[in-house]
């Protein structure tokens, strides 16, 4: 989501001979966090009376490009950590972070990992635009309560990646009127770690505070976790451009992107705030997920307090 240069784009693609997605400009983006450091806007996310994603939502994952099994496991563990099996998750659990979305109208949203597809042959090439992202999301037959999540490897260039966004979610409409949602995040390690993997990498400009140690020892993928968290929170609270957001619908500030750059109390431009530090590895984190996996998660706007809520 561009915070300095809002813009929108058109979404066209053909699902199949009998299912066509029509024009849609509903797109929201995980912001380039360094661009967002200069923002200082009132945090009031208005509800625009549209549909939110609630109940059980299945995420079908598409791994586009080259990912190691370890990289995939980090991201899968994060998504699985969002759904808690405990009625009383600990304050520092990933599921506690996700439960803030319950404060948005309509109750809870449970995300479940569905099918996984490996596209290591780069079926649409190594340069993707929004049409191609939407085409990748549309390969499978339509299913209700399903979102297709595309993750691109470090050697894949995506339209506006690094310049204005670190990830995005959008939607299209079938010719039968059904709306289809998708999400995308990319590995920024070779293209823009200073923008899309901050605070695990030195920023390219702005305050030059030392980078934090990545909790899963992978700067690019730990950055992807932050961006995926941002995109998924925006996806369920503003899936079709008429949910919760501030600003123009084509470039909205959403549940997490409204709180960009904040990871702990005391955050200020260039400083992510006070977070936890692993005594053994020195890695920074603020949430614990399945199998004891540690993550650094961004603050989320809480409708109950109208403020950015941090984990620690």
PDB file of N, CA and C in Angstrom, residues 70 74 213-219 221-222 225 283-284 293-296:
ATOM      1  N   UNK A  70      12.742 -25.187   4.524  1.00  0.00           N
ATOM      2  CA  UNK A  70      12.789 -24.405   5.768  1.00  0.00           C
ATOM      3  C   UNK A  70      12.039 -23.093   5.612  1.00  0.00           C
ATOM      4  N   UNK A  74       8.597 -21.925   7.778  1.00  0.00           N
ATOM      5  CA  UNK A  74       8.480 -20.706   8.588  1.00  0.00           C
ATOM      6  C   UNK A  74       7.145 -20.014   8.305  1.00  0.00           C
ATOM      7  N   UNK A 213      18.030  -8.699  14.948  1.00  0.00           N
ATOM      8  CA  UNK A 213      18.340 -10.054  14.507  1.00  0.00           C
ATOM      9  C   UNK A 213      17.033 -10.783  14.210  1.00  0.00           C
ATOM     10  N   UNK A 214      16.956 -11.418  13.037  1.00  0.00           N
ATOM     11  CA  UNK A 214      15.735 -12.104  12.609  1.00  0.00           C
ATOM     12  C   UNK A 214      15.498 -13.363  13.439  1.00  0.00           C
ATOM     13  N   UNK A 215      14.279 -13.562  13.936  1.00  0.00           N
ATOM     14  CA  UNK A 215      14.017 -14.696  14.842  1.00  0.00           C
ATOM     15  C   UNK A 215      14.154 -16.064  14.193  1.00  0.00           C
ATOM     16  N   UNK A 216      14.002 -16.142  12.868  1.00  0.00           N
ATOM     17  CA  UNK A 216      14.130 -17.426  12.182  1.00  0.00           C
ATOM     18  C   UNK A 216      15.360 -17.476  11.282  1.00  0.00           C
ATOM     19  N   UNK A 217      16.282 -16.547  11.547  1.00  0.00           N
ATOM     20  CA  UNK A 217      17.593 -16.514  10.896  1.00  0.00           C
ATOM     21  C   UNK A 217      17.468 -16.435   9.375  1.00  0.00           C
ATOM     22  N   UNK A 218      16.451 -15.765   8.914  1.00  0.00           N
ATOM     23  CA  UNK A 218      16.256 -15.566   7.472  1.00  0.00           C
ATOM     24  C   UNK A 218      15.629 -14.190   7.282  1.00  0.00           C
ATOM     25  N   UNK A 219      16.459 -13.208   6.996  1.00  0.00           N
ATOM     26  CA  UNK A 219      15.995 -11.818   6.921  1.00  0.00           C
ATOM     27  C   UNK A 219      14.860 -11.655   5.925  1.00  0.00           C
ATOM     28  N   UNK A 221      12.677 -13.983   4.672  1.00  0.00           N
ATOM     29  CA  UNK A 221      11.439 -14.672   5.048  1.00  0.00           C
ATOM     30  C   UNK A 221      10.842 -14.082   6.319  1.00  0.00           C
ATOM     31  N   UNK A 222      11.678 -13.685   7.273  1.00  0.00           N
ATOM     32  CA  UNK A 222      11.125 -13.013   8.454  1.00  0.00           C
ATOM     33  C   UNK A 222      10.473 -11.689   8.059  1.00  0.00           C
ATOM     34  N   UNK A 225       7.071 -12.563   6.716  1.00  0.00           N
ATOM     35  CA  UNK A 225       6.089 -12.799   7.784  1.00  0.00           C
ATOM     36  C   UNK A 225       5.400 -11.488   8.151  1.00  0.00           C
ATOM     37  N   UNK A 283      17.983 -12.915  18.949  1.00  0.00           N
ATOM     38  CA  UNK A 283      16.972 -12.538  17.961  1.00  0.00           C
ATOM     39  C   UNK A 283      15.835 -11.760  18.615  1.00  0.00           C
ATOM     40  N   UNK A 284      15.252 -10.849  17.862  1.00  0.00           N
ATOM     41  CA  UNK A 284      14.146 -10.028  18.350  1.00  0.00           C
ATOM     42  C   UNK A 284      12.815 -10.619  17.910  1.00  0.00           C
ATOM     43  N   UNK A 293       7.809 -21.528  17.584  1.00  0.00           N
ATOM     44  CA  UNK A 293       8.391 -20.633  16.580  1.00  0.00           C
ATOM     45  C   UNK A 293       8.163 -19.179  16.984  1.00  0.00           C
ATOM     46  N   UNK A 294       9.202 -18.360  16.892  1.00  0.00           N
ATOM     47  CA  UNK A 294       9.119 -16.950  17.279  1.00  0.00           C
ATOM     48  C   UNK A 294       8.963 -16.064  16.039  1.00  0.00           C
ATOM     49  N   UNK A 295       8.184 -15.006  16.199  1.00  0.00           N
ATOM     50  CA  UNK A 295       7.938 -14.066  15.107  1.00  0.00           C
ATOM     51  C   UNK A 295       7.940 -12.639  15.641  1.00  0.00           C
ATOM     52  N   UNK A 296       8.227 -11.698  14.763  1.00  0.00           N
ATOM     53  CA  UNK A 296       8.052 -10.281  15.066  1.00  0.00           C
ATOM     54  C   UNK A 296       6.848  -9.796  14.271  1.00  0.00           C
TER      55      UNK A 296
END
